[in-house]
PDB file of N, CA and C in Angstrom:
ATOM      1  N   LYS A   1       2.029  24.791  12.863  1.00 37.00           N
ATOM      2  CA  LYS A   1       1.137  23.681  12.577  1.00 37.00           C
ATOM      3  C   LYS A   1       0.777  23.712  11.094  1.00 37.00           C
ATOM      4  N   SER A   2       0.850  22.559  10.446  1.00 39.00           N
ATOM      5  CA  SER A   2       0.530  22.467   9.018  1.00 39.00           C
ATOM      6  C   SER A   2      -0.974  22.398   8.818  1.00 39.00           C
ATOM      7  N   SER A   3      -1.414  22.950   7.714  1.00 43.00           N
ATOM      8  CA  SER A   3      -2.829  22.881   7.386  1.00 43.00           C
ATOM      9  C   SER A   3      -2.985  22.872   5.875  1.00 43.00           C
ATOM     10  N   LEU A   4      -4.098  22.329   5.438  1.00 40.00           N
ATOM     11  CA  LEU A   4      -4.428  22.322   4.020  1.00 40.00           C
ATOM     12  C   LEU A   4      -5.860  22.799   3.909  1.00 40.00           C
ATOM     13  N   LYS A   5      -6.078  23.864   3.153  1.00 42.00           N
ATOM     14  CA  LYS A   5      -7.406  24.449   3.007  1.00 42.00           C
ATOM     15  C   LYS A   5      -7.749  24.575   1.543  1.00 42.00           C
ATOM     16  N   GLN A   6      -9.037  24.631   1.231  1.00 40.00           N
ATOM     17  CA  GLN A   6      -9.464  24.872  -0.139  1.00 40.00           C
ATOM     18  C   GLN A   6      -9.952  26.306  -0.260  1.00 40.00           C
ATOM     19  N   ASP A   7      -9.522  26.965  -1.331  1.00 43.00           N
ATOM     20  CA  ASP A   7      -9.999  28.322  -1.555  1.00 43.00           C
ATOM     21  C   ASP A   7     -11.158  28.303  -2.546  1.00 43.00           C
ATOM     22  N   ARG A   8     -11.620  29.471  -2.937  1.00 40.00           N
ATOM     23  CA  ARG A   8     -12.800  29.586  -3.793  1.00 40.00           C
ATOM     24  C   ARG A   8     -12.621  28.994  -5.177  1.00 40.00           C
ATOM     25  N   ARG A   9     -11.412  28.908  -5.691  1.00 42.00           N
ATOM     26  CA  ARG A   9     -11.184  28.386  -7.036  1.00 42.00           C
ATOM     27  C   ARG A   9     -10.984  26.876  -7.032  1.00 42.00           C
ATOM     28  N   ASN A  10     -11.165  26.242  -5.885  1.00 43.00           N
ATOM     29  CA  ASN A  10     -10.983  24.800  -5.758  1.00 43.00           C
ATOM     30  C   ASN A  10      -9.513  24.402  -5.884  1.00 43.00           C
ATOM     31  N   GLU A  11      -8.620  25.352  -5.658  1.00 46.00           N
ATOM     32  CA  GLU A  11      -7.190  25.079  -5.656  1.00 46.00           C
ATOM     33  C   GLU A  11      -6.769  24.791  -4.222  1.00 46.00           C
ATOM     34  N   LEU A  12      -5.659  24.119  -4.067  1.00 49.00           N
ATOM     35  CA  LEU A  12      -5.165  23.819  -2.734  1.00 49.00           C
ATOM     36  C   LEU A  12      -4.314  24.970  -2.217  1.00 49.00           C
ATOM     37  N   GLU A  13      -4.562  25.354  -0.989  1.00 55.00           N
ATOM     38  CA  GLU A  13      -3.745  26.357  -0.320  1.00 55.00           C
ATOM     39  C   GLU A  13      -2.837  25.601   0.638  1.00 55.00           C
ATOM     40  N   TRP A  14      -1.547  25.718   0.436  1.00 51.00           N
ATOM     41  CA  TRP A  14      -0.581  24.925   1.187  1.00 51.00           C
ATOM     42  C   TRP A  14      -0.122  25.665   2.433  1.00 51.00           C
ATOM     43  N   GLY A  15       0.083  24.933   3.501  1.00 57.00           N
ATOM     44  CA  GLY A  15       0.668  25.458   4.720  1.00 57.00           C
ATOM     45  C   GLY A  15       1.646  24.430   5.260  1.00 57.00           C
ATOM     46  N   GLY A  16       2.736  24.855   5.822  1.00 64.00           N
ATOM     47  CA  GLY A  16       3.743  23.914   6.313  1.00 64.00           C
ATOM     48  C   GLY A  16       4.615  23.439   5.172  1.00 64.00           C
ATOM     49  N   ASN A  17       5.274  22.332   5.370  1.00 81.00           N
ATOM     50  CA  ASN A  17       6.194  21.780   4.386  1.00 81.00           C
ATOM     51  C   ASN A  17       5.526  20.598   3.680  1.00 81.00           C
ATOM     52  N   TRP A  18       4.703  20.872   2.705  1.00 86.00           N
ATOM     53  CA  TRP A  18       3.950  19.875   1.950  1.00 86.00           C
ATOM     54  C   TRP A  18       4.664  19.520   0.652  1.00 86.00           C
ATOM     55  N   VAL A  19       4.424  18.294   0.195  1.00 91.00           N
ATOM     56  CA  VAL A  19       4.864  17.872  -1.127  1.00 91.00           C
ATOM     57  C   VAL A  19       3.675  17.232  -1.819  1.00 91.00           C
ATOM     58  N   ARG A  20       3.484  17.588  -3.075  1.00 93.00           N
ATOM     59  CA  ARG A  20       2.423  16.992  -3.903  1.00 93.00           C
ATOM     60  C   ARG A  20       3.075  15.971  -4.825  1.00 93.00           C
ATOM     61  N   LEU A  21       2.579  14.739  -4.795  1.00 94.00           N
ATOM     62  CA  LEU A  21       3.060  13.659  -5.654  1.00 94.00           C
ATOM     63  C   LEU A  21       1.987  13.379  -6.697  1.00 94.00           C
ATOM     64  N   GLN A  22       2.279  13.692  -7.953  1.00 94.00           N
ATOM     65  CA  GLN A  22       1.348  13.455  -9.054  1.00 94.00           C
ATOM     66  C   GLN A  22       1.914  12.328  -9.911  1.00 94.00           C
ATOM     67  N   THR A  23       1.140  11.255 -10.081  1.00 93.00           N
ATOM     68  CA  THR A  23       1.624  10.100 -10.830  1.00 93.00           C
ATOM     69  C   THR A  23       0.646   9.702 -11.924  1.00 93.00           C
ATOM     70  N   ASP A  24       1.169   8.960 -12.894  1.00 91.00           N
ATOM     71  CA  ASP A  24       0.332   8.382 -13.941  1.00 91.00           C
ATOM     72  C   ASP A  24       1.104   7.232 -14.568  1.00 91.00           C
ATOM     73  N   GLY A  25       0.378   6.321 -15.139  1.00 92.00           N
ATOM     74  CA  GLY A  25       0.985   5.186 -15.811  1.00 92.00           C
ATOM     75  C   GLY A  25       0.274   4.910 -17.114  1.00 92.00           C
ATOM     76  N   ALA A  26       0.915   4.119 -17.964  1.00 92.00           N
ATOM     77  CA  ALA A  26       0.319   3.776 -19.256  1.00 92.00           C
ATOM     78  C   ALA A  26       0.767   2.380 -19.659  1.00 92.00           C
ATOM     79  N   VAL A  27      -0.142   1.668 -20.318  1.00 91.00           N
ATOM     80  CA  VAL A  27       0.151   0.345 -20.858  1.00 91.00           C
ATOM     81  C   VAL A  27      -0.211   0.353 -22.335  1.00 91.00           C
ATOM     82  N   LYS A  28       0.727  -0.038 -23.175  1.00 90.00           N
ATOM     83  CA  LYS A  28       0.478  -0.122 -24.613  1.00 90.00           C
ATOM     84  C   LYS A  28      -0.384  -1.359 -24.878  1.00 90.00           C
ATOM     85  N   ILE A  29      -1.532  -1.162 -25.490  1.00 88.00           N
ATOM     86  CA  ILE A  29      -2.532  -2.223 -25.637  1.00 88.00           C
ATOM     87  C   ILE A  29      -2.005  -3.429 -26.403  1.00 88.00           C
ATOM     88  N   ASP A  30      -1.341  -3.217 -27.527  1.00 88.00           N
ATOM     89  CA  ASP A  30      -0.954  -4.351 -28.363  1.00 88.00           C
ATOM     90  C   ASP A  30       0.216  -5.166 -27.805  1.00 88.00           C
ATOM     91  N   SER A  31       1.021  -4.596 -26.910  1.00 88.00           N
ATOM     92  CA  SER A  31       2.169  -5.337 -26.389  1.00 88.00           C
ATOM     93  C   SER A  31       2.132  -5.540 -24.873  1.00 88.00           C
ATOM     94  N   SER A  32       1.279  -4.808 -24.178  1.00 85.00           N
ATOM     95  CA  SER A  32       1.178  -4.829 -22.709  1.00 85.00           C
ATOM     96  C   SER A  32       2.403  -4.246 -22.011  1.00 85.00           C
ATOM     97  N   TYR A  33       3.287  -3.559 -22.762  1.00 92.00           N
ATOM     98  CA  TYR A  33       4.436  -2.918 -22.126  1.00 92.00           C
ATOM     99  C   TYR A  33       3.972  -1.659 -21.410  1.00 92.00           C
ATOM    100  N   ALA A  34       4.540  -1.451 -20.227  1.00 94.00           N
ATOM    101  CA  ALA A  34       4.056  -0.389 -19.361  1.00 94.00           C
ATOM    102  C   ALA A  34       5.161   0.564 -18.932  1.00 94.00           C
ATOM    103  N   THR A  35       4.773   1.811 -18.707  1.00 94.00           N
ATOM    104  CA  THR A  35       5.648   2.817 -18.123  1.00 94.00           C
ATOM    105  C   THR A  35       4.861   3.582 -17.068  1.00 94.00           C
ATOM    106  N   THR A  36       5.564   4.112 -16.112  1.00 93.00           N
ATOM    107  CA  THR A  36       4.950   4.938 -15.086  1.00 93.00           C
ATOM    108  C   THR A  36       5.875   6.111 -14.804  1.00 93.00           C
ATOM    109  N   GLY A  37       5.323   7.121 -14.203  1.00 94.00           N
ATOM    110  CA  GLY A  37       6.132   8.287 -13.878  1.00 94.00           C
ATOM    111  C   GLY A  37       5.340   9.272 -13.058  1.00 94.00           C
ATOM    112  N   GLY A  38       6.002  10.360 -12.744  1.00 95.00           N
ATOM    113  CA  GLY A  38       5.322  11.370 -11.958  1.00 95.00           C
ATOM    114  C   GLY A  38       6.199  12.578 -11.730  1.00 95.00           C
ATOM    115  N   VAL A  39       5.669  13.459 -10.908  1.00 95.00           N
ATOM    116  CA  VAL A  39       6.388  14.684 -10.560  1.00 95.00           C
ATOM    117  C   VAL A  39       6.109  14.985  -9.090  1.00 95.00           C
ATOM    118  N   LEU A  40       7.133  15.502  -8.425  1.00 94.00           N
ATOM    119  CA  LEU A  40       7.012  15.978  -7.057  1.00 94.00           C
ATOM    120  C   LEU A  40       7.009  17.491  -7.108  1.00 94.00           C
ATOM    121  N   LYS A  41       6.036  18.115  -6.425  1.00 93.00           N
ATOM    122  CA  LYS A  41       5.926  19.569  -6.414  1.00 93.00           C
ATOM    123  C   LYS A  41       5.886  20.064  -4.981  1.00 93.00           C
ATOM    124  N   ASP A  42       6.415  21.262  -4.771  1.00 87.00           N
ATOM    125  CA  ASP A  42       6.390  21.845  -3.435  1.00 87.00           C
ATOM    126  C   ASP A  42       5.049  22.504  -3.161  1.00 87.00           C
ATOM    127  N   GLU A  43       4.941  23.113  -1.979  1.00 83.00           N
ATOM    128  CA  GLU A  43       3.675  23.719  -1.571  1.00 83.00           C
ATOM    129  C   GLU A  43       3.263  24.895  -2.437  1.00 83.00           C
ATOM    130  N   ASN A  44       4.183  25.415  -3.235  1.00 84.00           N
ATOM    131  CA  ASN A  44       3.877  26.509  -4.157  1.00 84.00           C
ATOM    132  C   ASN A  44       3.550  26.013  -5.561  1.00 84.00           C
ATOM    133  N   GLY A  45       3.552  24.702  -5.763  1.00 87.00           N
ATOM    134  CA  GLY A  45       3.271  24.140  -7.074  1.00 87.00           C
ATOM    135  C   GLY A  45       4.479  24.075  -7.990  1.00 87.00           C
ATOM    136  N   GLU A  46       5.653  24.413  -7.465  1.00 90.00           N
ATOM    137  CA  GLU A  46       6.884  24.368  -8.246  1.00 90.00           C
ATOM    138  C   GLU A  46       7.407  22.938  -8.313  1.00 90.00           C
ATOM    139  N   SER A  47       7.803  22.514  -9.496  1.00 91.00           N
ATOM    140  CA  SER A  47       8.334  21.165  -9.666  1.00 91.00           C
ATOM    141  C   SER A  47       9.656  21.009  -8.934  1.00 91.00           C
ATOM    142  N   LEU A  48       9.764  19.903  -8.195  1.00 90.00           N
ATOM    143  CA  LEU A  48      10.993  19.578  -7.487  1.00 90.00           C
ATOM    144  C   LEU A  48      11.778  18.502  -8.225  1.00 90.00           C
ATOM    145  N   LEU A  49      11.046  17.515  -8.750  1.00 91.00           N
ATOM    146  CA  LEU A  49      11.698  16.367  -9.354  1.00 91.00           C
ATOM    147  C   LEU A  49      10.689  15.599 -10.197  1.00 91.00           C
ATOM    148  N   GLY A  50      11.116  15.150 -11.352  1.00 94.00           N
ATOM    149  CA  GLY A  50      10.309  14.273 -12.186  1.00 94.00           C
ATOM    150  C   GLY A  50      10.956  12.903 -12.225  1.00 94.00           C
ATOM    151  N   PHE A  51      10.164  11.874 -12.463  1.00 94.00           N
ATOM    152  CA  PHE A  51      10.701  10.523 -12.502  1.00 94.00           C
ATOM    153  C   PHE A  51       9.880   9.664 -13.447  1.00 94.00           C
ATOM    154  N   ASN A  52      10.484   8.598 -13.939  1.00 94.00           N
ATOM    155  CA  ASN A  52       9.759   7.629 -14.760  1.00 94.00           C
ATOM    156  C   ASN A  52      10.451   6.287 -14.672  1.00 94.00           C
ATOM    157  N   ARG A  53       9.730   5.257 -15.096  1.00 93.00           N
ATOM    158  CA  ARG A  53      10.245   3.899 -15.056  1.00 93.00           C
ATOM    159  C   ARG A  53       9.560   3.075 -16.131  1.00 93.00           C
ATOM    160  N   CYS A  54      10.339   2.281 -16.848  1.00 93.00           N
ATOM    161  CA  CYS A  54       9.800   1.307 -17.794  1.00 93.00           C
ATOM    162  C   CYS A  54       9.634  -0.002 -17.034  1.00 93.00           C
ATOM    163  N   LEU A  55       8.436  -0.569 -17.074  1.00 93.00           N
ATOM    164  CA  LEU A  55       8.135  -1.753 -16.269  1.00 93.00           C
ATOM    165  C   LEU A  55       8.050  -3.050 -17.067  1.00 93.00           C
ATOM    166  N   GLY A  56       8.125  -2.994 -18.378  1.00 92.00           N
ATOM    167  CA  GLY A  56       7.922  -4.208 -19.168  1.00 92.00           C
ATOM    168  C   GLY A  56       6.443  -4.548 -19.196  1.00 92.00           C
ATOM    169  N   LYS A  57       6.109  -5.821 -19.208  1.00 93.00           N
ATOM    170  CA  LYS A  57       4.702  -6.229 -19.221  1.00 93.00           C
ATOM    171  C   LYS A  57       4.142  -6.185 -17.804  1.00 93.00           C
ATOM    172  N   CYS A  58       3.039  -5.472 -17.664  1.00 90.00           N
ATOM    173  CA  CYS A  58       2.488  -5.251 -16.332  1.00 90.00           C
ATOM    174  C   CYS A  58       1.041  -4.775 -16.452  1.00 90.00           C
ATOM    175  N   PRO A  59       0.135  -5.281 -15.614  1.00 91.00           N
ATOM    176  CA  PRO A  59      -1.249  -4.780 -15.615  1.00 91.00           C
ATOM    177  C   PRO A  59      -1.300  -3.322 -15.132  1.00 91.00           C
ATOM    178  N   ILE A  60      -2.256  -2.566 -15.633  1.00 90.00           N
ATOM    179  CA  ILE A  60      -2.343  -1.130 -15.346  1.00 90.00           C
ATOM    180  C   ILE A  60      -2.463  -0.824 -13.859  1.00 90.00           C
ATOM    181  N   PHE A  61      -3.163  -1.650 -13.097  1.00 93.00           N
ATOM    182  CA  PHE A  61      -3.290  -1.415 -11.655  1.00 93.00           C
ATOM    183  C   PHE A  61      -1.910  -1.351 -10.999  1.00 93.00           C
ATOM    184  N   TYR A  62      -1.049  -2.299 -11.342  1.00 93.00           N
ATOM    185  CA  TYR A  62       0.293  -2.336 -10.761  1.00 93.00           C
ATOM    186  C   TYR A  62       1.163  -1.201 -11.298  1.00 93.00           C
ATOM    187  N   VAL A  63       0.936  -0.813 -12.532  1.00 93.00           N
ATOM    188  CA  VAL A  63       1.671   0.311 -13.108  1.00 93.00           C
ATOM    189  C   VAL A  63       1.390   1.577 -12.292  1.00 93.00           C
ATOM    190  N   GLU A  64       0.123   1.807 -12.004  1.00 94.00           N
ATOM    191  CA  GLU A  64      -0.255   2.987 -11.217  1.00 94.00           C
ATOM    192  C   GLU A  64       0.324   2.915  -9.807  1.00 94.00           C
ATOM    193  N   LEU A  65       0.299   1.735  -9.194  1.00 94.00           N
ATOM    194  CA  LEU A  65       0.875   1.580  -7.852  1.00 94.00           C
ATOM    195  C   LEU A  65       2.382   1.810  -7.852  1.00 94.00           C
ATOM    196  N   TRP A  66       3.084   1.343  -8.904  1.00 94.00           N
ATOM    197  CA  TRP A  66       4.522   1.570  -9.004  1.00 94.00           C
ATOM    198  C   TRP A  66       4.835   3.062  -9.018  1.00 94.00           C
ATOM    199  N   GLY A  67       4.014   3.853  -9.692  1.00 94.00           N
ATOM    200  CA  GLY A  67       4.228   5.296  -9.723  1.00 94.00           C
ATOM    201  C   GLY A  67       4.164   5.916  -8.337  1.00 94.00           C
ATOM    202  N   VAL A  68       3.181   5.494  -7.555  1.00 95.00           N
ATOM    203  CA  VAL A  68       3.046   5.994  -6.183  1.00 95.00           C
ATOM    204  C   VAL A  68       4.243   5.536  -5.349  1.00 95.00           C
ATOM    205  N   LEU A  69       4.592   4.255  -5.452  1.00 94.00           N
ATOM    206  CA  LEU A  69       5.716   3.727  -4.683  1.00 94.00           C
ATOM    207  C   LEU A  69       7.028   4.443  -5.032  1.00 94.00           C
ATOM    208  N   ASP A  70       7.280   4.637  -6.320  1.00 94.00           N
ATOM    209  CA  ASP A  70       8.507   5.324  -6.729  1.00 94.00           C
ATOM    210  C   ASP A  70       8.560   6.744  -6.169  1.00 94.00           C
ATOM    211  N   GLY A  71       7.452   7.449  -6.226  1.00 94.00           N
ATOM    212  CA  GLY A  71       7.410   8.812  -5.693  1.00 94.00           C
ATOM    213  C   GLY A  71       7.639   8.848  -4.191  1.00 94.00           C
ATOM    214  N   LEU A  72       6.991   7.949  -3.471  1.00 92.00           N
ATOM    215  CA  LEU A  72       7.172   7.910  -2.021  1.00 92.00           C
ATOM    216  C   LEU A  72       8.588   7.485  -1.644  1.00 92.00           C
ATOM    217  N   THR A  73       9.175   6.592  -2.426  1.00 93.00           N
ATOM    218  CA  THR A  73      10.558   6.172  -2.180  1.00 93.00           C
ATOM    219  C   THR A  73      11.505   7.353  -2.336  1.00 93.00           C
ATOM    220  N   LEU A  74      11.282   8.183  -3.342  1.00 91.00           N
ATOM    221  CA  LEU A  74      12.117   9.367  -3.541  1.00 91.00           C
ATOM    222  C   LEU A  74      11.997  10.346  -2.375  1.00 91.00           C
ATOM    223  N   LEU A  75      10.837  10.369  -1.735  1.00 90.00           N
ATOM    224  CA  LEU A  75      10.610  11.292  -0.617  1.00 90.00           C
ATOM    225  C   LEU A  75      11.111  10.747   0.718  1.00 90.00           C
ATOM    226  N   GLN A  76      11.377   9.457   0.780  1.00 88.00           N
ATOM    227  CA  GLN A  76      11.791   8.835   2.035  1.00 88.00           C
ATOM    228  C   GLN A  76      13.038   9.523   2.582  1.00 88.00           C
ATOM    229  N   GLY A  77      12.982   9.905   3.837  1.00 80.00           N
ATOM    230  CA  GLY A  77      14.117  10.567   4.472  1.00 80.00           C
ATOM    231  C   GLY A  77      14.173  12.066   4.245  1.00 80.00           C
ATOM    232  N   LYS A  78      13.296  12.605   3.398  1.00 82.00           N
ATOM    233  CA  LYS A  78      13.260  14.055   3.172  1.00 82.00           C
ATOM    234  C   LYS A  78      12.421  14.704   4.272  1.00 82.00           C
ATOM    235  N   GLN A  79      12.659  15.964   4.491  1.00 80.00           N
ATOM    236  CA  GLN A  79      11.941  16.693   5.521  1.00 80.00           C
ATOM    237  C   GLN A  79      10.658  17.294   4.959  1.00 80.00           C
ATOM    238  N   CYS A  80       9.575  16.541   4.990  1.00 82.00           N
ATOM    239  CA  CYS A  80       8.274  17.094   4.590  1.00 82.00           C
ATOM    240  C   CYS A  80       7.247  16.668   5.624  1.00 82.00           C
ATOM    241  N   ASP A  81       6.321  17.584   5.912  1.00 81.00           N
ATOM    242  CA  ASP A  81       5.303  17.323   6.924  1.00 81.00           C
ATOM    243  C   ASP A  81       4.242  16.348   6.425  1.00 81.00           C
ATOM    244  N   ARG A  82       3.852  16.520   5.158  1.00 88.00           N
ATOM    245  CA  ARG A  82       2.778  15.696   4.601  1.00 88.00           C
ATOM    246  C   ARG A  82       2.970  15.549   3.105  1.00 88.00           C
ATOM    247  N   VAL A  83       2.347  14.521   2.558  1.00 91.00           N
ATOM    248  CA  VAL A  83       2.392  14.265   1.123  1.00 91.00           C
ATOM    249  C   VAL A  83       0.959  14.127   0.621  1.00 91.00           C
ATOM    250  N   LEU A  84       0.639  14.858  -0.430  1.00 92.00           N
ATOM    251  CA  LEU A  84      -0.645  14.720  -1.106  1.00 92.00           C
ATOM    252  C   LEU A  84      -0.408  13.891  -2.355  1.00 92.00           C
ATOM    253  N   ILE A  85      -1.039  12.721  -2.441  1.00 93.00           N
ATOM    254  CA  ILE A  85      -0.877  11.841  -3.594  1.00 93.00           C
ATOM    255  C   ILE A  85      -2.041  12.080  -4.543  1.00 93.00           C
ATOM    256  N   GLN A  86      -1.718  12.398  -5.800  1.00 92.00           N
ATOM    257  CA  GLN A  86      -2.737  12.601  -6.820  1.00 92.00           C
ATOM    258  C   GLN A  86      -2.565  11.544  -7.907  1.00 92.00           C
ATOM    259  N   THR A  87      -3.616  10.767  -8.114  1.00 91.00           N
ATOM    260  CA  THR A  87      -3.623   9.720  -9.132  1.00 91.00           C
ATOM    261  C   THR A  87      -4.962   9.748  -9.842  1.00 91.00           C
ATOM    262  N   ASP A  88      -4.991   9.312 -11.092  1.00 90.00           N
ATOM    263  CA  ASP A  88      -6.253   9.260 -11.829  1.00 90.00           C
ATOM    264  C   ASP A  88      -6.885   7.864 -11.752  1.00 90.00           C
ATOM    265  N   SER A  89      -6.342   6.988 -10.919  1.00 90.00           N
ATOM    266  CA  SER A  89      -6.845   5.629 -10.792  1.00 90.00           C
ATOM    267  C   SER A  89      -7.688   5.491  -9.522  1.00 90.00           C
ATOM    268  N   SER A  90      -8.980   5.276  -9.689  1.00 90.00           N
ATOM    269  CA  SER A  90      -9.845   5.089  -8.518  1.00 90.00           C
ATOM    270  C   SER A  90      -9.520   3.781  -7.803  1.00 90.00           C
ATOM    271  N   GLU A  91      -9.043   2.769  -8.532  1.00 92.00           N
ATOM    272  CA  GLU A  91      -8.659   1.507  -7.896  1.00 92.00           C
ATOM    273  C   GLU A  91      -7.467   1.698  -6.957  1.00 92.00           C
ATOM    274  N   VAL A  92      -6.481   2.456  -7.411  1.00 90.00           N
ATOM    275  CA  VAL A  92      -5.323   2.736  -6.570  1.00 90.00           C
ATOM    276  C   VAL A  92      -5.730   3.583  -5.381  1.00 90.00           C
ATOM    277  N   PHE A  93      -6.574   4.568  -5.592  1.00 89.00           N
ATOM    278  CA  PHE A  93      -7.073   5.415  -4.516  1.00 89.00           C
ATOM    279  C   PHE A  93      -7.721   4.551  -3.443  1.00 89.00           C
ATOM    280  N   GLU A  94      -8.579   3.628  -3.826  1.00 92.00           N
ATOM    281  CA  GLU A  94      -9.256   2.755  -2.879  1.00 92.00           C
ATOM    282  C   GLU A  94      -8.292   1.789  -2.202  1.00 92.00           C
ATOM    283  N   ALA A  95      -7.289   1.315  -2.912  1.00 91.00           N
ATOM    284  CA  ALA A  95      -6.319   0.367  -2.359  1.00 91.00           C
ATOM    285  C   ALA A  95      -5.437   1.021  -1.303  1.00 91.00           C
ATOM    286  N   ILE A  96      -5.106   2.284  -1.522  1.00 87.00           N
ATOM    287  CA  ILE A  96      -4.248   2.994  -0.566  1.00 87.00           C
ATOM    288  C   ILE A  96      -5.051   3.325   0.671  1.00 87.00           C
TER     289      ILE A  96
END
């Protein structure tokens, strides 16, 4: 049975076959051109795969969502019990 617990250092203790999806996006203010990307990590915190995408002109909310979507798309069909999505966007957090 998979479990996720917090230890004393506020770090995640992984159990089972977990994947951590960490994403971020950026929009250049003067041109509105956007990029997004992220990294997939295993339950030990080891990087599995990094990814990025140039989106052209795009509002930051959608840039952040694209990062989550791209990461989840890469995981589709893989054998993982659970996915922890980490984003710095409270709007995306609430939307999901």
